[in-house]
mmCIF file of C-alpha atoms and ligand atoms in Angstrom:
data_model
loop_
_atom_site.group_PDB
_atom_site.id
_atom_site.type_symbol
_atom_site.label_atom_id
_atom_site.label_comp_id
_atom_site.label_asym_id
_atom_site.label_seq_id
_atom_site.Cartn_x
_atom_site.Cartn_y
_atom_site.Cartn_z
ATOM 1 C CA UNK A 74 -54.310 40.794 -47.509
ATOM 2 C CA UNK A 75 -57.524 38.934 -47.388
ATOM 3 C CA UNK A 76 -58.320 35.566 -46.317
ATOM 4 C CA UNK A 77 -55.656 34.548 -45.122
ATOM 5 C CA UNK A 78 -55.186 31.044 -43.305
ATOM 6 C CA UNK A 79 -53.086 30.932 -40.225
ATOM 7 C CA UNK A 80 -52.208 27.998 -38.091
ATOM 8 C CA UNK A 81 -51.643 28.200 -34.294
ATOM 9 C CA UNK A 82 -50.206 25.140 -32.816
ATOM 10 C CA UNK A 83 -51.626 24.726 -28.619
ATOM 11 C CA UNK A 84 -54.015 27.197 -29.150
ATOM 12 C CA UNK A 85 -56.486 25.242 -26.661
ATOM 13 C CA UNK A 86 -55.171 27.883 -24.020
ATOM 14 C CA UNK A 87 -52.464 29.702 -22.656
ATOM 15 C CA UNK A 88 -50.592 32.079 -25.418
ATOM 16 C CA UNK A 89 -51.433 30.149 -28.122
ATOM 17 C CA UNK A 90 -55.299 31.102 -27.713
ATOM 18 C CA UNK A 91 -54.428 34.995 -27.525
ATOM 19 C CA UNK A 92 -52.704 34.941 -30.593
ATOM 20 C CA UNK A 93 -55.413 32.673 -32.163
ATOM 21 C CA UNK A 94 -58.315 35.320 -30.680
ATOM 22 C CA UNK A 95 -56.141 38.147 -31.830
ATOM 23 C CA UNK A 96 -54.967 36.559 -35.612
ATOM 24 C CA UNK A 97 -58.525 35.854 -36.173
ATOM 25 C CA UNK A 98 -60.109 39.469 -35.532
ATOM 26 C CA UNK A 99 -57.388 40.551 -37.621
ATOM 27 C CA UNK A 100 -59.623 38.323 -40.314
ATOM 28 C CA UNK A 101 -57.423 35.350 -41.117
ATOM 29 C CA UNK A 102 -59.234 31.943 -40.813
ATOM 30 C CA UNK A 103 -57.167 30.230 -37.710
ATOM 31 C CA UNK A 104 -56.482 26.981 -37.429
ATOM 32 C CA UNK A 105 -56.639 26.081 -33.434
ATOM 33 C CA UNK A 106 -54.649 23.203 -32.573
ATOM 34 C CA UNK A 107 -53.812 21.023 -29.535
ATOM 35 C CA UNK A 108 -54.793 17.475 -27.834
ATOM 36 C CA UNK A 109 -57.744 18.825 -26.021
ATOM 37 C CA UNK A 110 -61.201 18.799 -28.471
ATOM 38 C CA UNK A 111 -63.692 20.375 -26.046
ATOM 39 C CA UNK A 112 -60.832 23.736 -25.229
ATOM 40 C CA UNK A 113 -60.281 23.579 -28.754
ATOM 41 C CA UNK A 114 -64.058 23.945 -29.796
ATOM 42 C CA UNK A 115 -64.638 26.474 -27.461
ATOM 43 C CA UNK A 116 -61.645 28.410 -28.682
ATOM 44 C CA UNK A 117 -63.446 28.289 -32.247
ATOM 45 C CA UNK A 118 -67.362 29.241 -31.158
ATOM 46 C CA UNK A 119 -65.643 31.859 -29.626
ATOM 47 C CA UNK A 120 -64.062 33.293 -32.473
ATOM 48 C CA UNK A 121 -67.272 32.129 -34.539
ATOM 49 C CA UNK A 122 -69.456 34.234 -32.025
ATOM 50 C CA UNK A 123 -67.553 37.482 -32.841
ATOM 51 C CA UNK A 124 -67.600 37.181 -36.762
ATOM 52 C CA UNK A 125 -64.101 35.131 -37.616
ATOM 53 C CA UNK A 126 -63.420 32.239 -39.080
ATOM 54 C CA UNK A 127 -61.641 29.019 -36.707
ATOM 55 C CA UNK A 128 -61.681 25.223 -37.221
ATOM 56 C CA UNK A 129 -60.428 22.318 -34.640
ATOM 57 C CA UNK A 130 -57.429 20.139 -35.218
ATOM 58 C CA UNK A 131 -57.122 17.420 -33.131
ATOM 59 C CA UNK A 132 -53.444 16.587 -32.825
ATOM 60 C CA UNK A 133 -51.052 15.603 -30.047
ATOM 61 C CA UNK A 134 -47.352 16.902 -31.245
ATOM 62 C CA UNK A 135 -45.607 14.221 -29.376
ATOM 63 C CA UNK A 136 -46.665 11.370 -31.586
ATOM 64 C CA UNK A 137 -44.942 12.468 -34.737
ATOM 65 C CA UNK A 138 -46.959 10.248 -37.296
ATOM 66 C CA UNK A 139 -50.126 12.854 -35.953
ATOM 67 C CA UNK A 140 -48.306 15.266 -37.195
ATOM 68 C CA UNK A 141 -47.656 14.236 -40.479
ATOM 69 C CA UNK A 142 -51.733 13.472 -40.746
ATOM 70 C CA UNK A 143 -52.124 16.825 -39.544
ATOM 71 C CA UNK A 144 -50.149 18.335 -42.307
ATOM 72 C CA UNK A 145 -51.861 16.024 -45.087
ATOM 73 C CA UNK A 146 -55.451 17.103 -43.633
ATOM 74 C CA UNK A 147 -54.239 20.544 -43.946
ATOM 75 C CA UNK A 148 -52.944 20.443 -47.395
ATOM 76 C CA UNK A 149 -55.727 18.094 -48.558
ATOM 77 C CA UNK A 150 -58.474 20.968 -47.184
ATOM 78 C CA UNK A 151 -56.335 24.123 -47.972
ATOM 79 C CA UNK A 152 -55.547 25.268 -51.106
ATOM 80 C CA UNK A 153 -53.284 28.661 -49.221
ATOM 81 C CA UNK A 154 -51.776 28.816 -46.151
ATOM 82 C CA UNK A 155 -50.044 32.389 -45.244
ATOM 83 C CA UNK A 156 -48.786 31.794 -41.792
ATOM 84 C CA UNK A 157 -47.603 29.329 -38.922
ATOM 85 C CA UNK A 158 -47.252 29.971 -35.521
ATOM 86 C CA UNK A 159 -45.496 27.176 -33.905
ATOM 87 C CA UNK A 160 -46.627 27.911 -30.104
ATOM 88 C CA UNK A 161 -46.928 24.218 -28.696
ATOM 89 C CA UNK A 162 -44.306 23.606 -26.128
ATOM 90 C CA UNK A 163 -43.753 21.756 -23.148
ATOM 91 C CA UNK A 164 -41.453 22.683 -19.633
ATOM 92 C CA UNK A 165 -40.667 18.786 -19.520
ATOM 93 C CA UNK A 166 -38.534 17.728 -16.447
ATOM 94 C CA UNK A 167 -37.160 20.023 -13.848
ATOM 95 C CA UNK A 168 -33.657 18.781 -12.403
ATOM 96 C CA UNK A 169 -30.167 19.076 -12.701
ATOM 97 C CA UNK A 170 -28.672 17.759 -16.240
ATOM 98 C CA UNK A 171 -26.545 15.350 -14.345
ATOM 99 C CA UNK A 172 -29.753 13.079 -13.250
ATOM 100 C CA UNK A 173 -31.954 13.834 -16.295
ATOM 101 C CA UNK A 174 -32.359 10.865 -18.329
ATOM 102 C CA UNK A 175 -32.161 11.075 -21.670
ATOM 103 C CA UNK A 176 -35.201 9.671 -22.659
ATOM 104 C CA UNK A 177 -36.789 13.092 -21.107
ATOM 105 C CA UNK A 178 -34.177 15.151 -23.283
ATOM 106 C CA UNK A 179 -36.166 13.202 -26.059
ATOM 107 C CA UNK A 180 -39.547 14.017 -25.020
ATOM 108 C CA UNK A 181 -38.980 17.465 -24.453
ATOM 109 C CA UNK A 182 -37.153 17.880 -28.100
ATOM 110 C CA UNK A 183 -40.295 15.664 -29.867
ATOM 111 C CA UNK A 184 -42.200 18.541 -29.394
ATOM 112 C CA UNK A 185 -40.477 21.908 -28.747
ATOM 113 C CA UNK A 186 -38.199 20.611 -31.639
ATOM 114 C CA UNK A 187 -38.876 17.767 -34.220
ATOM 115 C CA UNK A 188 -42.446 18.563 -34.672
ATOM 116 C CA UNK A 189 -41.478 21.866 -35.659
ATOM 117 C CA UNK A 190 -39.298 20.720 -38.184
ATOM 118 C CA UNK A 191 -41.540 18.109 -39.650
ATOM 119 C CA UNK A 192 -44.361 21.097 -39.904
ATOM 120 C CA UNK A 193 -41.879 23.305 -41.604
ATOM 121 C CA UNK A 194 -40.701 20.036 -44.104
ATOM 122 C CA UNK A 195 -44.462 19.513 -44.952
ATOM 123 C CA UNK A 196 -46.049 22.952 -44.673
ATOM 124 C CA UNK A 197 -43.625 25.271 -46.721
ATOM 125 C CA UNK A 198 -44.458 23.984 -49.983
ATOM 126 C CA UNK A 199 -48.364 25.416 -49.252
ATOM 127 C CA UNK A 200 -46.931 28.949 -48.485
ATOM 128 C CA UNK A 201 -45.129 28.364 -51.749
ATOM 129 C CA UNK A 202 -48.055 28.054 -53.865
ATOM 130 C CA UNK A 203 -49.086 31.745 -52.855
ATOM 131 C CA UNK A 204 -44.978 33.258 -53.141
ATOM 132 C CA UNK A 205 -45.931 34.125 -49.334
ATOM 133 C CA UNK A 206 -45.422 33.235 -45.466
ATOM 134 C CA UNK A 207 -44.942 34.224 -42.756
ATOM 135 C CA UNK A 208 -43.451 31.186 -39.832
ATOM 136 C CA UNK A 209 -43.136 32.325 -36.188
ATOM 137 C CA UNK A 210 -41.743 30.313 -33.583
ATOM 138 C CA UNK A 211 -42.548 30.922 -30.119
ATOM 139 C CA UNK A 212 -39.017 30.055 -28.113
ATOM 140 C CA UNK A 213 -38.460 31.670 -24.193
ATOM 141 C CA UNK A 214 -35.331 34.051 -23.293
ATOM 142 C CA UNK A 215 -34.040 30.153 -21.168
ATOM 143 C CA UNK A 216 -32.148 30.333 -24.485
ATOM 144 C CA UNK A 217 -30.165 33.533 -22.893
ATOM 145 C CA UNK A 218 -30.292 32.472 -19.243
ATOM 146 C CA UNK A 219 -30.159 28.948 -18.887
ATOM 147 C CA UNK A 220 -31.840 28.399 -15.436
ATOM 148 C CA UNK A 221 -30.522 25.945 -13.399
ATOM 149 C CA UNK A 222 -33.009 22.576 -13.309
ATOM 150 C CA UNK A 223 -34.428 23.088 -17.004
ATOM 151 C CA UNK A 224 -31.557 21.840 -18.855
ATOM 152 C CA UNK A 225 -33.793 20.071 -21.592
ATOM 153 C CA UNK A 226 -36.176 22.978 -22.108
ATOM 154 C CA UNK A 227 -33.353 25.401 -22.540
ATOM 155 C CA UNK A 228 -31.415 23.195 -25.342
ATOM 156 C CA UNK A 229 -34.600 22.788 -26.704
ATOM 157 C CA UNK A 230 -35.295 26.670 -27.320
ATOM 158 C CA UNK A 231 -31.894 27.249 -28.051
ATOM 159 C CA UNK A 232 -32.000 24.428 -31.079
ATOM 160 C CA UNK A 233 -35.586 26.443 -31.841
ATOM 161 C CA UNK A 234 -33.855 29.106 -32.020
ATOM 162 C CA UNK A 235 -31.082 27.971 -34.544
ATOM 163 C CA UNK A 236 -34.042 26.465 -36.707
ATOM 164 C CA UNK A 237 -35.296 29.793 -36.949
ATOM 165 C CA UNK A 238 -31.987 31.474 -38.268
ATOM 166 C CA UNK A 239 -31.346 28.623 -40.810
ATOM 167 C CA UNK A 240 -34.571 28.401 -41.728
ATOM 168 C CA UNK A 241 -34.572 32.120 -42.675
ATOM 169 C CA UNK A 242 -32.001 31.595 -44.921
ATOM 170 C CA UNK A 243 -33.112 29.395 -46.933
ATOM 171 C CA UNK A 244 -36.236 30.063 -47.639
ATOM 172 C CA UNK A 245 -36.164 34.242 -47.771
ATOM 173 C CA UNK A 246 -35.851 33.534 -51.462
ATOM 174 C CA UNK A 247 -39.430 31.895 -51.665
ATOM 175 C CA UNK A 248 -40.899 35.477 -49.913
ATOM 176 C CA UNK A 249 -41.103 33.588 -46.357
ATOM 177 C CA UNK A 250 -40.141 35.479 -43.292
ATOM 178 C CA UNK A 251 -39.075 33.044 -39.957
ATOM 179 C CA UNK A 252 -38.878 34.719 -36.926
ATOM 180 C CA UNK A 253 -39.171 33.628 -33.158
ATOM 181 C CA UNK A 254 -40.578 35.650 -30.009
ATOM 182 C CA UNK A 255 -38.531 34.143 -27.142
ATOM 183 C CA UNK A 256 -41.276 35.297 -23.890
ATOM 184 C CA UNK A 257 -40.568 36.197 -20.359
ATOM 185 C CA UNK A 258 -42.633 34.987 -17.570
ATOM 186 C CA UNK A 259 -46.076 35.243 -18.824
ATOM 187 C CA UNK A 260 -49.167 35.026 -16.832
ATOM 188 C CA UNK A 261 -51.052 32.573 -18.409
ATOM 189 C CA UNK A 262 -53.567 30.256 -16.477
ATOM 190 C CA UNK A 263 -50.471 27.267 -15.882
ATOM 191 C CA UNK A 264 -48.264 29.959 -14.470
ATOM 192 C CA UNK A 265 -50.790 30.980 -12.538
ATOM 193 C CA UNK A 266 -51.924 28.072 -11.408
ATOM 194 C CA UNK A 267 -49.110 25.974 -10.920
ATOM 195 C CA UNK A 268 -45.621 28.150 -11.483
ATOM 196 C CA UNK A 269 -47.068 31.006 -8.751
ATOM 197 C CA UNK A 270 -48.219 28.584 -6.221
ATOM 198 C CA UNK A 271 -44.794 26.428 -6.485
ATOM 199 C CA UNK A 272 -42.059 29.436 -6.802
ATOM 200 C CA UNK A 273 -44.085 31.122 -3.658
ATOM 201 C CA UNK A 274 -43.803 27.766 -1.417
ATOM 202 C CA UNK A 275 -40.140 27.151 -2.522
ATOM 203 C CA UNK A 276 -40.028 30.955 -0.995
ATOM 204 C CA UNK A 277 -41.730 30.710 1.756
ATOM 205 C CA UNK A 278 -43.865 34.060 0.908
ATOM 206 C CA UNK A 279 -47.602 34.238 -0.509
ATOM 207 C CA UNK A 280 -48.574 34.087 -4.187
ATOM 208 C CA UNK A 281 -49.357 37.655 -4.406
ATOM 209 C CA UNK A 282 -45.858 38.485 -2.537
ATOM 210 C CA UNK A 283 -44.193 35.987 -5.246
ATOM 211 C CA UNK A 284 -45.806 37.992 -7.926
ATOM 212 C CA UNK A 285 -44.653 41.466 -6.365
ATOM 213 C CA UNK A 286 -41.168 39.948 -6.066
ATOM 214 C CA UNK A 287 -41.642 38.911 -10.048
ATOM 215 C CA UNK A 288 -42.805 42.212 -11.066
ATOM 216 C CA UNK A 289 -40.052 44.115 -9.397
ATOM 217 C CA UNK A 290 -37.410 42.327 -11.834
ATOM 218 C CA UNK A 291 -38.564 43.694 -14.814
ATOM 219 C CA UNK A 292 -37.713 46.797 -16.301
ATOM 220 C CA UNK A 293 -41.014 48.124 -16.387
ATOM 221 C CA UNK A 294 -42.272 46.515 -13.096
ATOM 222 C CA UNK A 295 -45.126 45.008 -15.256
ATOM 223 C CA UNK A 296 -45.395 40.938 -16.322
ATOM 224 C CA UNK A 297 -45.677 40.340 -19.897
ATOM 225 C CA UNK A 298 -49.148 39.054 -21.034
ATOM 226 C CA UNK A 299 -50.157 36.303 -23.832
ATOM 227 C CA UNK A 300 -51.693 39.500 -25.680
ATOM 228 C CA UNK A 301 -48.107 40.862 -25.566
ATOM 229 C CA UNK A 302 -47.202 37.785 -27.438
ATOM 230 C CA UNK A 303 -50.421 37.960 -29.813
ATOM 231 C CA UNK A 304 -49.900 41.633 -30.554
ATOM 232 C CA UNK A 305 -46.095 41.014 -32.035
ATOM 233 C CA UNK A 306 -47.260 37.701 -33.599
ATOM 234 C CA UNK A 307 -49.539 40.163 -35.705
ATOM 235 C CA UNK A 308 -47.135 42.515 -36.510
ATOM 236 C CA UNK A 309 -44.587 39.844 -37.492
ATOM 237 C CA UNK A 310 -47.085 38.060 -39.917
ATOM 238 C CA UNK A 311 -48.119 41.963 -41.078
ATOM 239 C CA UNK A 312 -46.440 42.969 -45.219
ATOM 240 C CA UNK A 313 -44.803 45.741 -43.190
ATOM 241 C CA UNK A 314 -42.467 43.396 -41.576
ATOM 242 C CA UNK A 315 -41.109 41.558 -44.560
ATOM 243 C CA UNK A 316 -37.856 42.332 -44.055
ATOM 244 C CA UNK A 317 -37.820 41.083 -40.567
ATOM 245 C CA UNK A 318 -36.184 37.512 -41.119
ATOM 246 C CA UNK A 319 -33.992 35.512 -38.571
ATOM 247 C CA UNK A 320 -34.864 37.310 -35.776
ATOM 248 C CA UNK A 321 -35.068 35.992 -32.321
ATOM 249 C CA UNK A 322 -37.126 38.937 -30.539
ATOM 250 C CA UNK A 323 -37.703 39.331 -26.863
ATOM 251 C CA UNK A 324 -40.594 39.960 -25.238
ATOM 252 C CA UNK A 325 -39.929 39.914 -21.065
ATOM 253 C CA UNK A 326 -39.998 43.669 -20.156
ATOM 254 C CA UNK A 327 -36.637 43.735 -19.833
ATOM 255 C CA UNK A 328 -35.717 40.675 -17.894
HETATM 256 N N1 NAP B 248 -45.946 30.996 -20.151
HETATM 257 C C1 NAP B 248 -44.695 31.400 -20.097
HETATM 258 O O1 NAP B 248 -44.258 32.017 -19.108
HETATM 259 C C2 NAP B 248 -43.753 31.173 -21.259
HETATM 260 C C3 NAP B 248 -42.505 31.815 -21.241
HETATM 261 C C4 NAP B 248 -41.631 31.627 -22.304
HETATM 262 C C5 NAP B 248 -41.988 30.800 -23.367
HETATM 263 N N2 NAP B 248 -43.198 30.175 -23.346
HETATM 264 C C6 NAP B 248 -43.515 29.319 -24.510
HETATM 265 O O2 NAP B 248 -44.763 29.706 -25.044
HETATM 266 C C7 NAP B 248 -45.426 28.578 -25.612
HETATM 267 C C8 NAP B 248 -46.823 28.478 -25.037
HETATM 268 O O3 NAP B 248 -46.717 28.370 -23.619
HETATM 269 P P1 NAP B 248 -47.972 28.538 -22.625
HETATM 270 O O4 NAP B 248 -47.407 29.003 -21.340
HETATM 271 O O5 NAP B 248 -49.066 29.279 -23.277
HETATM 272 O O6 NAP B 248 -48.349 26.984 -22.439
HETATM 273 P P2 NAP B 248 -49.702 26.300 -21.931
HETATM 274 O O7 NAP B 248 -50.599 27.276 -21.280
HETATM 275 O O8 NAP B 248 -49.258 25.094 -21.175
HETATM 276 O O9 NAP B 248 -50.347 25.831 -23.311
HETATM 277 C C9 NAP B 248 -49.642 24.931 -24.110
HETATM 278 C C10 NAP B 248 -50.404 24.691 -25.375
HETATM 279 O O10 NAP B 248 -49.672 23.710 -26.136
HETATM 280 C C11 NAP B 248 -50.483 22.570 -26.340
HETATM 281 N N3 NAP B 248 -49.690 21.353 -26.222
HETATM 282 C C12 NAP B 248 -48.884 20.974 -25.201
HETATM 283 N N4 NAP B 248 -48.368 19.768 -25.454
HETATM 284 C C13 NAP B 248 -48.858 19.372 -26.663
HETATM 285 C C14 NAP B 248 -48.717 18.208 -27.459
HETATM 286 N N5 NAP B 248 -47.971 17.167 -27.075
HETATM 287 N N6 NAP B 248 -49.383 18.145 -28.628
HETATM 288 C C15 NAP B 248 -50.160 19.163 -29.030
HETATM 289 N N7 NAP B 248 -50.353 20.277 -28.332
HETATM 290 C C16 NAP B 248 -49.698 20.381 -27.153
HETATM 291 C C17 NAP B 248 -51.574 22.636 -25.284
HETATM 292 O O11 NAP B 248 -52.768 22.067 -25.805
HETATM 293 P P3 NAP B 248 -53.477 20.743 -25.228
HETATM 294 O O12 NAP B 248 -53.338 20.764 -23.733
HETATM 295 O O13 NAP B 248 -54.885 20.869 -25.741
HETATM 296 O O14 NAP B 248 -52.728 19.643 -25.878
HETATM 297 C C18 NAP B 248 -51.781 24.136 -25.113
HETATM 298 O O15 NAP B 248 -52.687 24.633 -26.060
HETATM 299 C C19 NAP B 248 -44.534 27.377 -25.320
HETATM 300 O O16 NAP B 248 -43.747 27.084 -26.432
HETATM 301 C C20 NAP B 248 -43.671 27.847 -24.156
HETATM 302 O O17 NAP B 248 -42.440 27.186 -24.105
HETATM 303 C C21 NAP B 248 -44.087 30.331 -22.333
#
């Protein structure tokens, strides 16, 4: 299918600009999103400067009135839109549920939850129009193991999650497909940068040993990388996998 538009919400970095890169040499026009204008502009020359097709959105998924004006910008400037990857998500705070407050379990669910369900509300009737879409949500496997200290993020996956199945449901009649990729430990520049670093100290071993010590509990003794992510992303939003629907598929190498 040709030009296809695809949205990527936090696609300023991290997995969210892998599947952008990788949706957009597959030649859909991609819609980068995310709060930060200058990552998001350089996410778009770069897919410019290799022959695809990007623009910017500026919006911050935690203020849900932005979204809203994000979805009436799209469907003011878009007569089409074929597929939504719903990627933005935040860790939120790391403790035990018993000393969380709950205005955190509300942060954390504004945007690993309610946005996504506002964009869905607004954004089906586009893919509609065309009898076509394709919605991917990008959840973790905390649904399935429920770490200790990350209570909020792991409800909020977990009600992702459910979203996903009902979601399926109901709109499989219309010819849309909604599916979520629930990641491992991916090595994206955060983890890197501030998961490595942290895990290694709480350890007491080096970053490179923490990594080793990673590695060696997965299956395949390999980390999972955002192109991992991008590469399924693609398949899910290919014709061939329209009858893939309500399917929460992991991606951790066997963790
Ligand atoms: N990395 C992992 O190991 C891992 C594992 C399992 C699941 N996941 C899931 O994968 C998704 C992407 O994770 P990542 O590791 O790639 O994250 P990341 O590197 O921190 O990137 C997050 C992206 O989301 C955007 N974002 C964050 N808060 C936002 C907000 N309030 N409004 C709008 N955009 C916002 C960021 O853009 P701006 O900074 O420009 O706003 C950025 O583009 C998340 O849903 C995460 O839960 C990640």
């Amino acid at each position: 299918m040709n030009n296809r538009v695809a949205i990527v919400t936090g696609s300023t970095k991290g997995i969210g600009r892998a599947i952008a890169y990788k949706l957009a040499q597959n030649g859909n026009t991609v819609i980068v999103t995310g709060r930060d204008t200058l990552l998001g502009e350089e996410v778009v020359s770069e897919i410019r400067n290799k022959g695809g097709e990007a623009h910017f959105f500026r919006v911050d998924l935690s203020i849900l009135t932005e979204v809203e004006s994000f979805c009436h910008a799209i469907l003011n400037q878009f007569d089409r839109l074929d597929i939504l990857v719903n990627n933005a998500g935040i860790s939120g705070h790391m403790g035990p549920i018993i000393s969380t407050p709950l205005s955190q379990l509300s942060s954390v669910f504004r945007v690993n939850v309610e946005s996504i369900f506002l964009m869905c509300q607004k954004l089906i009737p586009l893919m509609e129009k065309g009898n076509h879409g394709r919605i991917i949500n990008i959840s973790s496997i905390a649904y399935r193991l429920n770490p200790a200290n990350s209570g909020t993020y792991n409800m909020s996956k977990a009600a992702l999650n459910a979203l996903t199945q009902t979601l399926a449901k109901e709109i499989g009649p219309l010819g849309i497909t909604v599916n979520a990729i629930a990641p491992g430990l991916i090595l994206t520049e955060r983890i890197q940068n501030e998961r490595l670093p942290g895990l290694a100290q709480k350890a007491g071993i080096s970053i490179q040993d923490m990594q080793l010590e990673l590695t060696k509990g997965t299956s395949t003794r390999q980390l999972t990388t955002p192109e991992d992510i991008a590469s399924m992303v693609t398949f899910l939003s290919s014709l061939e996998a329209g009858s893939i629907t309500g399917e929460i598929i992991n991606i951790s190498a066997g963790v």
